């Protein structure tokens, strides 16, 4: 569990690199900062009240926990959650909350006022993430205990919540200047692949650690995670080859992430065959879903909706088809003799979480926009947020840019000619 917690924490820097490579050069550092600052903001909120509200004893109808452990009161080094020290369980769950908030930043890349983001993250964590975590993973949460829907590692809590919230925030801010007109290609594909690799590495702890022990369920979840990432990658590349004639590096990274997203809720409920199908389905479906924004007109900058929301829905629903009693200890999907009951439960959970997170996030975004202004100014957006907000640049264009002179080394007696 200590190792799994460290792996999941590493996912947020991995996400920062993944997102950083996907944006244009003028906003790379801003993109990195939105992920890194989420680590600090969510940690403070989680230890102050978030953990208690999410995992404390239920106070009303399976909707929210209490404040018995506000500021981690009453929890010491010998306190256990099951067989896991509660302080370790708290930290493990904290890393999930961190990356969920950071994921949303991809939907509003290139145009978000950093000060507004600093306000949004803690408010969103308390009003959106914490209640949903209680519904699904709390000791008396209504989705797990009353409805009976399954979410092993965060398809509802992390993927659908971040995707629906990203869509809401994208609608609040509006599209980027030049959306659907200017080319907005990833500026650094090696950075994207590095980020995707770190995400994949961390995801083994994300899903395997959700078994809360070094046991067979953890091993099965880890293997399912690896399998789904592979088939997601292959599914995306198949679509690209068939549709565009070119399998791309960007598609490979995106497909792997789509498969990992989809297997997150299902890794502890399906077998290897189910994991294979879940990953493949996500790779294919998400590769088409990322294009919806151009047809519908919402500017989800880095495809949080197309990959995380859609992938989360795919994985959560397919539990209703492929869940096996060998993994769940009881519940079975349609293809394993369980009928339509589990599929119906999964669908209700998807609708409930998507609707709640979208509506509340939209309200939070509108309120912050009215009080502080959520969108960067036109000048800041055109110039780039790295310079206008952080007074930094990811790359020294004076030295490495096209057409820049190449400086002679200090020991050279003959000055070099300018590079054409």
GROMACS .gro file of C-alpha atoms in nm:
model
  420
    1UNK     CA    1   0.000   0.000   0.000
    2UNK     CA    2   0.292   0.233   0.065
    3UNK     CA    3   0.428   0.154  -0.282
    4UNK     CA    4   0.085   0.190  -0.445
    5UNK     CA    5   0.035   0.529  -0.280
    6UNK     CA    6   0.367   0.653  -0.415
    7UNK     CA    7   0.277   0.522  -0.762
    8UNK     CA    8  -0.054   0.706  -0.767
    9UNK     CA    9   0.105   1.030  -0.652
   10UNK     CA   10   0.351   1.001  -0.941
   11UNK     CA   11   0.054   0.996  -1.180
   12UNK     CA   12  -0.010   1.367  -1.130
   13UNK     CA   13   0.340   1.476  -1.243
   14UNK     CA   14   0.295   1.222  -1.524
   15UNK     CA   15  -0.034   1.389  -1.615
   16UNK     CA   16   0.140   1.726  -1.608
   17UNK     CA   17   0.392   1.605  -1.868
   18UNK     CA   18   0.117   1.436  -2.074
   19UNK     CA   19  -0.090   1.755  -2.081
   20UNK     CA   20   0.218   1.977  -2.114
   21UNK     CA   21   0.324   1.805  -2.434
   22UNK     CA   22  -0.027   1.837  -2.577
   23UNK     CA   23  -0.055   2.216  -2.552
   24UNK     CA   24   0.124   2.482  -2.756
   25UNK     CA   25   0.465   2.608  -2.646
   26UNK     CA   26   0.329   2.932  -2.503
   27UNK     CA   27   0.131   2.761  -2.225
   28UNK     CA   28   0.341   2.456  -2.131
   29UNK     CA   29   0.444   2.577  -1.786
   30UNK     CA   30   0.093   2.694  -1.703
   31UNK     CA   31  -0.032   2.345  -1.784
   32UNK     CA   32   0.232   2.189  -1.560
   33UNK     CA   33   0.149   2.432  -1.281
   34UNK     CA   34  -0.224   2.353  -1.288
   35UNK     CA   35  -0.144   1.990  -1.208
   36UNK     CA   36   0.134   2.055  -0.956
   37UNK     CA   37  -0.060   2.314  -0.758
   38UNK     CA   38  -0.350   2.069  -0.735
   39UNK     CA   39  -0.128   1.842  -0.525
   40UNK     CA   40  -0.088   2.113  -0.261
   41UNK     CA   41  -0.444   2.245  -0.269
   42UNK     CA   42  -0.621   1.909  -0.250
   43UNK     CA   43  -0.390   1.782   0.024
   44UNK     CA   44  -0.479   2.070   0.255
   45UNK     CA   45  -0.852   2.036   0.191
   46UNK     CA   46  -0.849   1.656   0.219
   47UNK     CA   47  -0.672   1.646   0.555
   48UNK     CA   48  -0.879   1.932   0.695
   49UNK     CA   49  -1.226   1.798   0.611
   50UNK     CA   50  -1.235   1.601   0.285
   51UNK     CA   51  -1.139   1.261   0.423
   52UNK     CA   52  -1.385   1.284   0.712
   53UNK     CA   53  -1.673   1.384   0.484
   54UNK     CA   54  -1.591   1.116   0.226
   55UNK     CA   55  -1.510   0.821   0.450
   56UNK     CA   56  -1.660   0.914   0.786
   57UNK     CA   57  -1.979   0.755   0.916
   58UNK     CA   58  -2.278   0.849   0.706
   59UNK     CA   59  -2.489   1.140   0.830
   60UNK     CA   60  -2.777   1.143   0.581
   61UNK     CA   61  -2.917   0.884   0.339
   62UNK     CA   62  -2.581   0.767   0.212
   63UNK     CA   63  -2.500   1.112   0.073
   64UNK     CA   64  -2.223   1.250   0.294
   65UNK     CA   65  -2.008   1.158   0.591
   66UNK     CA   66  -1.963   1.349   0.914
   67UNK     CA   67  -1.694   1.570   1.061
   68UNK     CA   68  -1.582   1.337   1.339
   69UNK     CA   69  -1.233   1.327   1.188
   70UNK     CA   70  -1.198   1.693   1.092
   71UNK     CA   71  -0.830   1.777   1.085
   72UNK     CA   72  -0.765   1.400   1.115
   73UNK     CA   73  -0.894   1.406   1.473
   74UNK     CA   74  -0.912   1.069   1.641
   75UNK     CA   75  -0.684   0.895   1.390
   76UNK     CA   76  -0.347   0.776   1.514
   77UNK     CA   77  -0.071   0.546   1.389
   78UNK     CA   78  -0.247   0.239   1.533
   79UNK     CA   79  -0.592   0.317   1.386
   80UNK     CA   80  -0.691   0.069   1.115
   81UNK     CA   81  -0.924   0.072   0.816
   82UNK     CA   82  -0.970  -0.299   0.761
   83UNK     CA   83  -0.614  -0.424   0.783
   84UNK     CA   84  -0.457  -0.103   0.653
   85UNK     CA   85  -0.338   0.178   0.883
   86UNK     CA   86  -0.596   0.454   0.847
   87UNK     CA   87  -0.326   0.717   0.795
   88UNK     CA   88  -0.203   0.516   0.495
   89UNK     CA   89  -0.556   0.461   0.364
   90UNK     CA   90  -0.618   0.835   0.397
   91UNK     CA   91  -0.304   0.915   0.199
   92UNK     CA   92  -0.384   0.657  -0.070
   93UNK     CA   93  -0.730   0.807  -0.118
   94UNK     CA   94  -0.581   1.156  -0.116
   95UNK     CA   95  -0.375   1.074  -0.424
   96UNK     CA   96  -0.697   0.982  -0.607
   97UNK     CA   97  -0.857   1.315  -0.517
   98UNK     CA   98  -0.547   1.501  -0.636
   99UNK     CA   99  -0.534   1.353  -0.984
  100UNK     CA  100  -0.911   1.384  -1.032
  101UNK     CA  101  -0.893   1.759  -0.979
  102UNK     CA  102  -0.584   1.786  -1.200
  103UNK     CA  103  -0.756   1.597  -1.483
  104UNK     CA  104  -1.014   1.873  -1.522
  105UNK     CA  105  -0.745   2.124  -1.617
  106UNK     CA  106  -0.703   1.957  -1.955
  107UNK     CA  107  -1.052   2.063  -2.061
  108UNK     CA  108  -0.976   2.432  -2.008
  109UNK     CA  109  -0.611   2.446  -2.114
  110UNK     CA  110  -0.468   2.764  -2.271
  111UNK     CA  111  -0.731   3.003  -2.136
  112UNK     CA  112  -0.782   2.968  -1.760
  113UNK     CA  113  -0.698   3.241  -1.511
  114UNK     CA  114  -0.456   3.082  -1.266
  115UNK     CA  115  -0.594   3.268  -0.964
  116UNK     CA  116  -0.941   3.134  -1.044
  117UNK     CA  117  -0.801   2.780  -1.066
  118UNK     CA  118  -0.655   2.821  -0.716
  119UNK     CA  119  -1.005   2.893  -0.588
  120UNK     CA  120  -1.182   2.632  -0.800
  121UNK     CA  121  -0.978   2.327  -0.696
  122UNK     CA  122  -1.048   2.329  -0.319
  123UNK     CA  123  -1.413   2.427  -0.365
  124UNK     CA  124  -1.466   2.158  -0.628
  125UNK     CA  125  -1.293   1.897  -0.412
  126UNK     CA  126  -1.528   1.960  -0.121
  127UNK     CA  127  -1.854   2.004  -0.313
  128UNK     CA  128  -1.809   1.751  -0.594
  129UNK     CA  129  -1.536   1.494  -0.536
  130UNK     CA  130  -1.599   1.434  -0.166
  131UNK     CA  131  -1.973   1.358  -0.193
  132UNK     CA  132  -1.926   1.128  -0.494
  133UNK     CA  133  -1.644   0.943  -0.316
  134UNK     CA  134  -1.878   0.891  -0.021
  135UNK     CA  135  -2.159   0.763  -0.246
  136UNK     CA  136  -1.934   0.502  -0.405
  137UNK     CA  137  -1.670   0.415  -0.147
  138UNK     CA  138  -1.803   0.545   0.185
  139UNK     CA  139  -1.905   0.293   0.453
  140UNK     CA  140  -2.276   0.362   0.387
  141UNK     CA  141  -2.269   0.532   0.047
  142UNK     CA  142  -2.593   0.497  -0.148
  143UNK     CA  143  -2.443   0.392  -0.483
  144UNK     CA  144  -2.248   0.100  -0.337
  145UNK     CA  145  -2.480  -0.006  -0.058
  146UNK     CA  146  -2.832   0.085  -0.168
  147UNK     CA  147  -2.804   0.074  -0.547
  148UNK     CA  148  -2.540  -0.199  -0.561
  149UNK     CA  149  -2.335  -0.054  -0.847
  150UNK     CA  150  -1.969  -0.155  -0.872
  151UNK     CA  151  -1.669   0.076  -0.911
  152UNK     CA  152  -1.348  -0.090  -0.803
  153UNK     CA  153  -1.096   0.191  -0.853
  154UNK     CA  154  -1.269   0.506  -0.972
  155UNK     CA  155  -1.460   0.490  -1.300
  156UNK     CA  156  -1.740   0.689  -1.139
  157UNK     CA  157  -1.543   0.878  -0.876
  158UNK     CA  158  -1.242   0.976  -1.088
  159UNK     CA  159  -1.308   0.934  -1.460
  160UNK     CA  160  -1.676   1.025  -1.506
  161UNK     CA  161  -1.658   1.294  -1.237
  162UNK     CA  162  -1.355   1.462  -1.396
  163UNK     CA  163  -1.494   1.426  -1.749
  164UNK     CA  164  -1.837   1.570  -1.671
  165UNK     CA  165  -1.678   1.847  -1.466
  166UNK     CA  166  -1.436   1.925  -1.748
  167UNK     CA  167  -1.726   1.961  -1.990
  168UNK     CA  168  -1.908   2.194  -1.752
  169UNK     CA  169  -1.603   2.414  -1.703
  170UNK     CA  170  -1.528   2.420  -2.077
  171UNK     CA  171  -1.880   2.552  -2.135
  172UNK     CA  172  -1.837   2.818  -1.866
  173UNK     CA  173  -1.513   2.946  -2.018
  174UNK     CA  174  -1.607   2.909  -2.383
  175UNK     CA  175  -1.378   2.802  -2.668
  176UNK     CA  176  -1.019   2.912  -2.718
  177UNK     CA  177  -0.944   3.191  -2.961
  178UNK     CA  178  -0.907   3.020  -3.298
  179UNK     CA  179  -1.091   2.701  -3.203
  180UNK     CA  180  -1.198   2.509  -3.516
  181UNK     CA  181  -0.993   2.754  -3.726
  182UNK     CA  182  -0.630   2.737  -3.614
  183UNK     CA  183  -0.416   2.425  -3.588
  184UNK     CA  184  -0.364   2.349  -3.218
  185UNK     CA  185  -0.141   2.044  -3.241
  186UNK     CA  186   0.063   1.895  -2.955
  187UNK     CA  187   0.397   2.076  -2.946
  188UNK     CA  188   0.605   1.792  -2.798
  189UNK     CA  189   0.505   1.433  -2.870
  190UNK     CA  190   0.798   1.275  -2.681
  191UNK     CA  191   0.673   1.459  -2.371
  192UNK     CA  192   0.324   1.320  -2.433
  193UNK     CA  193   0.456   0.964  -2.457
  194UNK     CA  194   0.671   1.010  -2.144
  195UNK     CA  195   0.368   1.138  -1.956
  196UNK     CA  196   0.153   0.850  -2.079
  197UNK     CA  197   0.422   0.603  -1.971
  198UNK     CA  198   0.434   0.750  -1.621
  199UNK     CA  199   0.056   0.739  -1.604
  200UNK     CA  200   0.056   0.373  -1.707
  201UNK     CA  201   0.323   0.295  -1.449
  202UNK     CA  202   0.130   0.474  -1.176
  203UNK     CA  203  -0.198   0.315  -1.283
  204UNK     CA  204  -0.070  -0.023  -1.168
  205UNK     CA  205  -0.070   0.117  -0.816
  206UNK     CA  206  -0.395   0.304  -0.877
  207UNK     CA  207  -0.586  -0.014  -0.960
  208UNK     CA  208  -0.375  -0.280  -0.789
  209UNK     CA  209  -0.363  -0.082  -0.466
  210UNK     CA  210  -0.740  -0.056  -0.459
  211UNK     CA  211  -0.746  -0.417  -0.340
  212UNK     CA  212  -0.602  -0.274  -0.014
  213UNK     CA  213  -0.357  -0.558   0.025
  214UNK     CA  214  -0.086  -0.770  -0.136
  215UNK     CA  215  -0.320  -1.047  -0.249
  216UNK     CA  216  -0.470  -1.227  -0.547
  217UNK     CA  217  -0.724  -0.954  -0.617
  218UNK     CA  218  -0.444  -0.697  -0.637
  219UNK     CA  219  -0.253  -0.921  -0.878
  220UNK     CA  220  -0.561  -0.976  -1.098
  221UNK     CA  221  -0.638  -0.602  -1.100
  222UNK     CA  222  -0.281  -0.520  -1.198
  223UNK     CA  223  -0.283  -0.772  -1.484
  224UNK     CA  224  -0.621  -0.648  -1.607
  225UNK     CA  225  -0.484  -0.294  -1.605
  226UNK     CA  226  -0.187  -0.392  -1.819
  227UNK     CA  227  -0.405  -0.588  -2.062
  228UNK     CA  228  -0.661  -0.309  -2.109
  229UNK     CA  229  -0.391  -0.049  -2.168
  230UNK     CA  230  -0.248  -0.268  -2.444
  231UNK     CA  231  -0.579  -0.338  -2.618
  232UNK     CA  232  -0.683   0.025  -2.585
  233UNK     CA  233  -0.364   0.128  -2.763
  234UNK     CA  234  -0.421  -0.128  -3.041
  235UNK     CA  235  -0.786  -0.034  -3.082
  236UNK     CA  236  -0.706   0.336  -3.125
  237UNK     CA  237  -0.430   0.263  -3.377
  238UNK     CA  238  -0.664   0.036  -3.575
  239UNK     CA  239  -0.917   0.318  -3.607
  240UNK     CA  240  -0.648   0.567  -3.707
  241UNK     CA  241  -0.509   0.334  -3.973
  242UNK     CA  242  -0.852   0.259  -4.114
  243UNK     CA  243  -0.983   0.616  -4.094
  244UNK     CA  244  -0.675   0.829  -4.160
  245UNK     CA  245  -0.423   0.591  -4.313
  246UNK     CA  246  -0.162   0.666  -4.044
  247UNK     CA  247  -0.117   0.516  -3.696
  248UNK     CA  248   0.025   0.800  -3.487
  249UNK     CA  249   0.238   0.833  -3.176
  250UNK     CA  250  -0.024   1.062  -3.026
  251UNK     CA  251  -0.289   0.800  -3.099
  252UNK     CA  252  -0.086   0.528  -2.931
  253UNK     CA  253  -0.050   0.735  -2.613
  254UNK     CA  254  -0.416   0.835  -2.616
  255UNK     CA  255  -0.534   0.479  -2.681
  256UNK     CA  256  -0.334   0.341  -2.391
  257UNK     CA  257  -0.480   0.603  -2.159
  258UNK     CA  258  -0.833   0.532  -2.288
  259UNK     CA  259  -0.792   0.162  -2.210
  260UNK     CA  260  -0.657   0.240  -1.865
  261UNK     CA  261  -0.945   0.476  -1.796
  262UNK     CA  262  -1.204   0.215  -1.893
  263UNK     CA  263  -1.053  -0.068  -1.691
  264UNK     CA  264  -1.033   0.146  -1.376
  265UNK     CA  265  -1.387   0.066  -1.254
  266UNK     CA  266  -1.374  -0.291  -1.388
  267UNK     CA  267  -1.025  -0.416  -1.300
  268UNK     CA  268  -1.144  -0.585  -0.981
  269UNK     CA  269  -1.468  -0.721  -1.127
  270UNK     CA  270  -1.382  -0.878  -1.465
  271UNK     CA  271  -1.146  -1.150  -1.582
  272UNK     CA  272  -0.871  -1.123  -1.841
  273UNK     CA  273  -1.117  -1.176  -2.128
  274UNK     CA  274  -1.335  -0.896  -1.996
  275UNK     CA  275  -1.033  -0.668  -1.954
  276UNK     CA  276  -0.932  -0.735  -2.314
  277UNK     CA  277  -1.275  -0.633  -2.441
  278UNK     CA  278  -1.302  -0.333  -2.210
  279UNK     CA  279  -0.970  -0.189  -2.328
  280UNK     CA  280  -1.039  -0.258  -2.695
  281UNK     CA  281  -1.387  -0.104  -2.676
  282UNK     CA  282  -1.250   0.208  -2.508
  283UNK     CA  283  -0.971   0.248  -2.764
  284UNK     CA  284  -1.218   0.232  -3.051
  285UNK     CA  285  -1.501   0.437  -2.900
  286UNK     CA  286  -1.280   0.710  -2.751
  287UNK     CA  287  -1.089   0.754  -3.077
  288UNK     CA  288  -1.416   0.865  -3.235
  289UNK     CA  289  -1.544   1.051  -2.928
  290UNK     CA  290  -1.255   1.302  -2.927
  291UNK     CA  291  -1.391   1.442  -3.254
  292UNK     CA  292  -1.734   1.521  -3.112
  293UNK     CA  293  -1.616   1.859  -2.986
  294UNK     CA  294  -1.563   1.986  -3.339
  295UNK     CA  295  -1.911   1.880  -3.451
  296UNK     CA  296  -2.095   1.994  -3.139
  297UNK     CA  297  -1.885   2.303  -3.067
  298UNK     CA  298  -1.757   2.264  -2.709
  299UNK     CA  299  -1.384   2.323  -2.668
  300UNK     CA  300  -1.249   2.040  -2.455
  301UNK     CA  301  -0.886   2.136  -2.514
  302UNK     CA  302  -0.710   1.809  -2.431
  303UNK     CA  303  -0.998   1.561  -2.472
  304UNK     CA  304  -1.091   1.508  -2.109
  305UNK     CA  305  -1.450   1.442  -2.219
  306UNK     CA  306  -1.361   1.220  -2.511
  307UNK     CA  307  -1.117   1.002  -2.317
  308UNK     CA  308  -1.198   1.020  -1.946
  309UNK     CA  309  -1.573   1.069  -1.949
  310UNK     CA  310  -1.645   0.839  -2.243
  311UNK     CA  311  -1.386   0.584  -2.133
  312UNK     CA  312  -1.524   0.590  -1.780
  313UNK     CA  313  -1.876   0.530  -1.909
  314UNK     CA  314  -1.761   0.242  -2.131
  315UNK     CA  315  -1.578   0.068  -1.847
  316UNK     CA  316  -1.852   0.123  -1.590
  317UNK     CA  317  -2.126  -0.011  -1.817
  318UNK     CA  318  -1.928  -0.312  -1.935
  319UNK     CA  319  -1.910  -0.432  -1.576
  320UNK     CA  320  -2.278  -0.512  -1.626
  321UNK     CA  321  -2.180  -0.750  -1.906
  322UNK     CA  322  -1.848  -0.901  -1.794
  323UNK     CA  323  -1.848  -0.905  -1.412
  324UNK     CA  324  -1.759  -1.248  -1.276
  325UNK     CA  325  -1.835  -1.395  -0.936
  326UNK     CA  326  -1.475  -1.513  -0.911
  327UNK     CA  327  -1.370  -1.146  -0.894
  328UNK     CA  328  -1.667  -0.981  -0.723
  329UNK     CA  329  -1.750  -1.256  -0.477
  330UNK     CA  330  -2.113  -1.257  -0.590
  331UNK     CA  331  -2.231  -1.008  -0.853
  332UNK     CA  332  -2.227  -1.126  -1.214
  333UNK     CA  333  -2.275  -0.956  -1.547
  334UNK     CA  334  -2.511  -1.052  -1.829
  335UNK     CA  335  -2.257  -1.268  -2.013
  336UNK     CA  336  -2.184  -1.469  -1.698
  337UNK     CA  337  -2.542  -1.551  -1.605
  338UNK     CA  338  -2.628  -1.246  -1.399
  339UNK     CA  339  -2.905  -1.106  -1.621
  340UNK     CA  340  -2.960  -0.733  -1.677
  341UNK     CA  341  -2.972  -0.635  -1.311
  342UNK     CA  342  -2.608  -0.530  -1.276
  343UNK     CA  343  -2.610  -0.345  -1.607
  344UNK     CA  344  -2.912  -0.145  -1.492
  345UNK     CA  345  -2.740  -0.055  -1.165
  346UNK     CA  346  -2.428   0.057  -1.348
  347UNK     CA  347  -2.632   0.277  -1.582
  348UNK     CA  348  -2.815   0.447  -1.296
  349UNK     CA  349  -2.485   0.519  -1.123
  350UNK     CA  350  -2.338   0.669  -1.443
  351UNK     CA  351  -2.634   0.903  -1.491
  352UNK     CA  352  -2.641   1.009  -1.125
  353UNK     CA  353  -2.269   1.088  -1.101
  354UNK     CA  354  -2.253   1.257  -1.442
  355UNK     CA  355  -2.556   1.477  -1.372
  356UNK     CA  356  -2.445   1.578  -1.022
  357UNK     CA  357  -2.087   1.656  -1.112
  358UNK     CA  358  -2.180   1.848  -1.428
  359UNK     CA  359  -2.445   2.064  -1.262
  360UNK     CA  360  -2.251   2.146  -0.945
  361UNK     CA  361  -1.929   2.216  -1.137
  362UNK     CA  362  -2.115   2.442  -1.377
  363UNK     CA  363  -2.256   2.634  -1.080
  364UNK     CA  364  -1.914   2.665  -0.914
  365UNK     CA  365  -1.759   2.780  -1.240
  366UNK     CA  366  -2.026   3.042  -1.302
  367UNK     CA  367  -1.995   3.177  -0.947
  368UNK     CA  368  -1.617   3.207  -0.967
  369UNK     CA  369  -1.645   3.363  -1.311
  370UNK     CA  370  -1.883   3.627  -1.177
  371UNK     CA  371  -1.675   3.703  -0.867
  372UNK     CA  372  -1.318   3.676  -1.002
  373UNK     CA  373  -1.339   3.613  -1.373
  374UNK     CA  374  -1.244   3.259  -1.472
  375UNK     CA  375  -1.101   3.318  -1.816
  376UNK     CA  376  -0.769   3.482  -1.893
  377UNK     CA  377  -0.780   3.804  -2.093
  378UNK     CA  378  -0.756   3.794  -2.471
  379UNK     CA  379  -0.409   3.945  -2.457
  380UNK     CA  380  -0.288   3.684  -2.206
  381UNK     CA  381  -0.433   3.401  -2.412
  382UNK     CA  382  -0.280   3.520  -2.740
  383UNK     CA  383   0.060   3.599  -2.588
  384UNK     CA  384   0.065   3.282  -2.380
  385UNK     CA  385   0.003   3.216  -2.013
  386UNK     CA  386   0.362   3.118  -1.942
  387UNK     CA  387   0.488   3.471  -1.996
  388UNK     CA  388   0.186   3.671  -1.884
  389UNK     CA  389   0.104   3.474  -1.568
  390UNK     CA  390   0.425   3.302  -1.459
  391UNK     CA  391   0.687   3.529  -1.622
  392UNK     CA  392   0.869   3.221  -1.750
  393UNK     CA  393   0.923   3.032  -2.073
  394UNK     CA  394   0.956   2.657  -2.120
  395UNK     CA  395   1.193   2.705  -2.412
  396UNK     CA  396   1.452   2.973  -2.487
  397UNK     CA  397   1.339   3.062  -2.837
  398UNK     CA  398   1.626   3.310  -2.873
  399UNK     CA  399   1.869   3.019  -2.876
  400UNK     CA  400   1.671   2.725  -3.006
  401UNK     CA  401   1.403   2.885  -3.221
  402UNK     CA  402   1.395   2.865  -3.598
  403UNK     CA  403   1.609   3.136  -3.755
  404UNK     CA  404   1.795   3.216  -3.434
  405UNK     CA  405   2.171   3.273  -3.449
  406UNK     CA  406   2.388   2.995  -3.315
  407UNK     CA  407   2.626   3.129  -3.051
  408UNK     CA  408   2.995   3.049  -3.085
  409UNK     CA  409   3.151   2.856  -2.797
  410UNK     CA  410   3.368   3.062  -2.564
  411UNK     CA  411   3.690   2.888  -2.677
  412UNK     CA  412   3.626   2.942  -3.048
  413UNK     CA  413   3.838   3.202  -3.222
  414UNK     CA  414   3.616   3.219  -3.529
  415UNK     CA  415   3.255   3.342  -3.489
  416UNK     CA  416   2.993   3.114  -3.642
  417UNK     CA  417   2.763   3.234  -3.916
  418UNK     CA  418   2.398   3.284  -3.841
  419UNK     CA  419   2.186   2.976  -3.908
  420UNK     CA  420   1.964   3.040  -4.214
   0.00000   0.00000   0.00000
